[in-house]
Short mmCIF file of C-alpha atoms in Angstrom, two decimals:
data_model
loop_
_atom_site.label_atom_id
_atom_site.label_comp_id
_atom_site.label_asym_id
_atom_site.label_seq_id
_atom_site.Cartn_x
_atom_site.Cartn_y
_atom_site.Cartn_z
CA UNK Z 256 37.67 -6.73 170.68
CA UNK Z 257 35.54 -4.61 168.28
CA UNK Z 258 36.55 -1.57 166.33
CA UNK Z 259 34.05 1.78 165.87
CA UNK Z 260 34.26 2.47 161.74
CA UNK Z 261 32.37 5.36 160.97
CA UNK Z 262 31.39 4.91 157.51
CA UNK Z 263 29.87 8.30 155.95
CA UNK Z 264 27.83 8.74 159.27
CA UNK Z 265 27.11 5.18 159.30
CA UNK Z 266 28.99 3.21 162.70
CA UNK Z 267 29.80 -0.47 162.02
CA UNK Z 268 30.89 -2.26 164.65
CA UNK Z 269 33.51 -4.99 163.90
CA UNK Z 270 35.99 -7.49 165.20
CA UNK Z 271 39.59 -6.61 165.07
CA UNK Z 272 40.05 -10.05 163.62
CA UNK Z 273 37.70 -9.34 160.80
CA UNK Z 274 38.92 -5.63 160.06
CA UNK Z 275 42.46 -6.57 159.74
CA UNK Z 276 41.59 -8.33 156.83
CA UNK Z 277 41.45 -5.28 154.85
CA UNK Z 278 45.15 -4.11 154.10
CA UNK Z 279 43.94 -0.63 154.77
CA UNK Z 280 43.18 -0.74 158.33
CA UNK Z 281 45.24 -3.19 159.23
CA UNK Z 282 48.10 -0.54 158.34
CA UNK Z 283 45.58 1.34 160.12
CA UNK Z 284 45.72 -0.28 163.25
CA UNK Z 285 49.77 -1.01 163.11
CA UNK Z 286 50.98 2.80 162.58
CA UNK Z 287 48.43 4.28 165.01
CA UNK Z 288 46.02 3.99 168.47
CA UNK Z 289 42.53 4.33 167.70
CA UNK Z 290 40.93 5.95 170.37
CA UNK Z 291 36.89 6.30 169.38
CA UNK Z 292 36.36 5.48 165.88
CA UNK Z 293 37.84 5.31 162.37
CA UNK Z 294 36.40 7.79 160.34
CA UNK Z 295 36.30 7.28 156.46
CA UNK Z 296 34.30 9.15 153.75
CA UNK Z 297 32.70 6.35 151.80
CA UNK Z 298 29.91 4.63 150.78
CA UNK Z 299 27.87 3.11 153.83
CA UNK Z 300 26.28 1.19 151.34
CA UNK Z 301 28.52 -0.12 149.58
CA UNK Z 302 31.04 -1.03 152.82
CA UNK Z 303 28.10 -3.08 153.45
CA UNK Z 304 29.34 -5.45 150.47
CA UNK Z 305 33.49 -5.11 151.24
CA UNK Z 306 32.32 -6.08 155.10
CA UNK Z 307 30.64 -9.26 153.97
CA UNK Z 308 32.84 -10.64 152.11
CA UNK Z 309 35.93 -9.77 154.65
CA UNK Z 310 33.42 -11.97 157.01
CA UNK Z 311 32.67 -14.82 154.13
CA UNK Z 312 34.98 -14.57 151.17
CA UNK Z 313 32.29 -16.85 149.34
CA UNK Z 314 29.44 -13.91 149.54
CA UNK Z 315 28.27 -13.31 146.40
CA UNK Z 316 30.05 -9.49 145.71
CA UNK Z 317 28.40 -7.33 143.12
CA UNK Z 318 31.01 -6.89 140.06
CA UNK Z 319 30.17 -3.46 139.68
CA UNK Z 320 31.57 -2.74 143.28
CA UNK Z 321 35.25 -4.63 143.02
CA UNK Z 322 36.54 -1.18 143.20
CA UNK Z 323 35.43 -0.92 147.12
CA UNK Z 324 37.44 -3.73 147.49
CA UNK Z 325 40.53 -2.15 146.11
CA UNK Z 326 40.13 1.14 148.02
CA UNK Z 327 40.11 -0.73 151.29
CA UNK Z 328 43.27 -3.03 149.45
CA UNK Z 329 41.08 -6.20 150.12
CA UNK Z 330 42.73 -8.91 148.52
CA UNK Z 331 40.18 -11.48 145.93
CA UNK Z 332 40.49 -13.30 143.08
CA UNK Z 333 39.53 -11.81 140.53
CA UNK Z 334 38.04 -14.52 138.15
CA UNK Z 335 36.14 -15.80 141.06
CA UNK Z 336 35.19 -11.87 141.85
CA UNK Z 337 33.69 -11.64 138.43
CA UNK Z 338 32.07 -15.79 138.22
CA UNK Z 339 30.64 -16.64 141.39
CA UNK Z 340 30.20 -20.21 139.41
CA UNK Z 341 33.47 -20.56 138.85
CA UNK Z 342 34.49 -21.12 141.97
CA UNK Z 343 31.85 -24.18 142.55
CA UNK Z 344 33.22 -25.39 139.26
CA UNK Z 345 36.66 -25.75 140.06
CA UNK Z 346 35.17 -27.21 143.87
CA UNK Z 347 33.34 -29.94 141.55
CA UNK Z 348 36.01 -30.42 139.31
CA UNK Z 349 38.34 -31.42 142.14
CA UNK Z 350 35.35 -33.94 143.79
CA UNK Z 351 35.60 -35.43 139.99
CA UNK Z 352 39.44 -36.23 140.14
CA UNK Z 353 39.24 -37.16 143.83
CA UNK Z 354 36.33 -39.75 142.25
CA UNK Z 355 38.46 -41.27 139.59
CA UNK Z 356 41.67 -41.26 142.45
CA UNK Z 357 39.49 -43.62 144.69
CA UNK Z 358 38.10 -45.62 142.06
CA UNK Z 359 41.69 -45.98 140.32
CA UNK Z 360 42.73 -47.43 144.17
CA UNK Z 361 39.46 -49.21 144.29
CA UNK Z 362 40.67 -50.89 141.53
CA UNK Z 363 44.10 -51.66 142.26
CA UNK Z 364 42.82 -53.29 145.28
CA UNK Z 365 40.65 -55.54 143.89
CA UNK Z 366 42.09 -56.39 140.76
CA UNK Z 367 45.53 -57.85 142.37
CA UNK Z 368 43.50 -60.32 144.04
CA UNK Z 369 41.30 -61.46 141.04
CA UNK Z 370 44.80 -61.49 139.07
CA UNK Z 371 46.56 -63.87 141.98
CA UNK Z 372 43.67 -66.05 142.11
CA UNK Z 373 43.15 -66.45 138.46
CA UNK Z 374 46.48 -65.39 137.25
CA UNK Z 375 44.73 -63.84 133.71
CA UNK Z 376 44.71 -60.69 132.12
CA UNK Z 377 42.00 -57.95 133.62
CA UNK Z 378 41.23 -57.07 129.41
CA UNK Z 379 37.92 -58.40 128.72
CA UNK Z 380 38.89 -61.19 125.90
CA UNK Z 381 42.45 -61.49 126.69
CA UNK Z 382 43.14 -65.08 128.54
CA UNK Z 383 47.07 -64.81 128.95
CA UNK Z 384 48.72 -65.11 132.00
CA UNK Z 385 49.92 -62.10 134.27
CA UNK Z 386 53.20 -61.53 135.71
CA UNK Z 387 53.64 -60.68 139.49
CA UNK Z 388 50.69 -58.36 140.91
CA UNK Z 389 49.96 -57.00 137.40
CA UNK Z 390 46.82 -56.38 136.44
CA UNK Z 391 47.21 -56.64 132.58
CA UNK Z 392 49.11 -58.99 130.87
CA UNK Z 393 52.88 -57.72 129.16
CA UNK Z 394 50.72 -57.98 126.15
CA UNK Z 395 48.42 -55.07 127.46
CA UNK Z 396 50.06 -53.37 130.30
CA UNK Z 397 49.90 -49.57 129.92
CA UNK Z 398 46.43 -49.55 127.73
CA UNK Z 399 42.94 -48.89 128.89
CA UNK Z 400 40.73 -52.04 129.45
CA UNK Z 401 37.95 -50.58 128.49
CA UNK Z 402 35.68 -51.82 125.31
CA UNK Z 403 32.74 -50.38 123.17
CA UNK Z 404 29.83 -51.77 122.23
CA UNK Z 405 31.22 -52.25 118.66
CA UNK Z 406 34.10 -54.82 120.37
CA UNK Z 407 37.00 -51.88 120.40
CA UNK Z 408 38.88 -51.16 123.07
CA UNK Z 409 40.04 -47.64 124.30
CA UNK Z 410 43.20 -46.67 122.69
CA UNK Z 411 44.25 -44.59 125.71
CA UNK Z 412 47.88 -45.61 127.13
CA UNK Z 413 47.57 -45.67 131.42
CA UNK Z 414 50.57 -46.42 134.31
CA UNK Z 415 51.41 -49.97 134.30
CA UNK Z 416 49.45 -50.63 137.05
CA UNK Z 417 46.07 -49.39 136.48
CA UNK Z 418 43.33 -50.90 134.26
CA UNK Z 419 41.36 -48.08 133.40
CA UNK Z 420 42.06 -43.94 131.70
CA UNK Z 421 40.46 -41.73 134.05
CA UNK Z 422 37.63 -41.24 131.30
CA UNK Z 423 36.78 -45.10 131.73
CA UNK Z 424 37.28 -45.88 135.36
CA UNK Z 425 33.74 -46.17 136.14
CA UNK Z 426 33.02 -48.62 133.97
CA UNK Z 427 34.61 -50.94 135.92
CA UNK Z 428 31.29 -51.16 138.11
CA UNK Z 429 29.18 -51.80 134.94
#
């Protein structure tokens, strides 16, 4: 069902769904029946901008207009309101940790079996034996097994079970 907004002479013509959205007329709409149209004295022009992003809340809204949004009591974010980036950055930055999650199980998969089947310590150098499913021997559990080209290894502590820091994890391919 559409609603009739009449927007400084301007008609708009847009789903309940979407127009309830905006705290505004969805008080609107709950204290009264709209019979024709909703009349409001505002920028056509700028309702253009509050109506796109009530339909996509990733449109790219001009700063200068956040205002509109609060008139019609729009609810945003406002440090992804004023950095469109930002909210791609914190997208990517998720992918990343999801990326070192599956490589960290990636690891613990394979490692066990390399471990059972040749009982030694995952730490490049290190030839003692492991206990139970370990992948690191007592001598090593909890550090990183990662080594420079120099010979040292990472000083970062990890869980018990893991063999790589996050920062490392991808070395394990190399």
């Amino acid at each position: 069902m559409l609603i009739t907004l009449n927007i400084s002479g301007k008609i708009f013509k847009v789903p309940y769904d979407i127009i309830r959205k905006a705290q505004l007329f969805d008080n609107m709409l709950n204290d009264c029946e709209i019979i024709n149209e909703v009349v409001i004295d505002r920028s056509a022009k700028l309702f253009k901008h509050v109506l796109s992003y009530l339909i996509d809340d990733k449109y790219p809204y001009p700063r200068k207009y956040y205002s509109e949004l609060d008139y019609y009591l729009v609810p945003y974010d406002i440090d992804l309101l004023y950095d469109p980036h930002k909210k791609m950055e914190l997208e990517i930055a998720q992918l990343k940790k999801n990326q070192i999650l599956m490589m960290h199980e990636i690891i613990e998969l394979e490692l066990p079996e390399m471990v059972q089947t040749f009982k030694e310590c995952a730490k490049y150098g290190c030839y003692n034996n492991c206990e139970n499913h370990y992948q690191l021997c007592n001598d090593h559990k909890e550090h990183c097994c990662y080594r420079t080209d120099d010979g040292k290894f990472c000083d970062k502590n990890i869980p018990y079970y893991r063999g790589y820091c996050d920062e490392h994890v991808f070395s394990y391919l190399e």
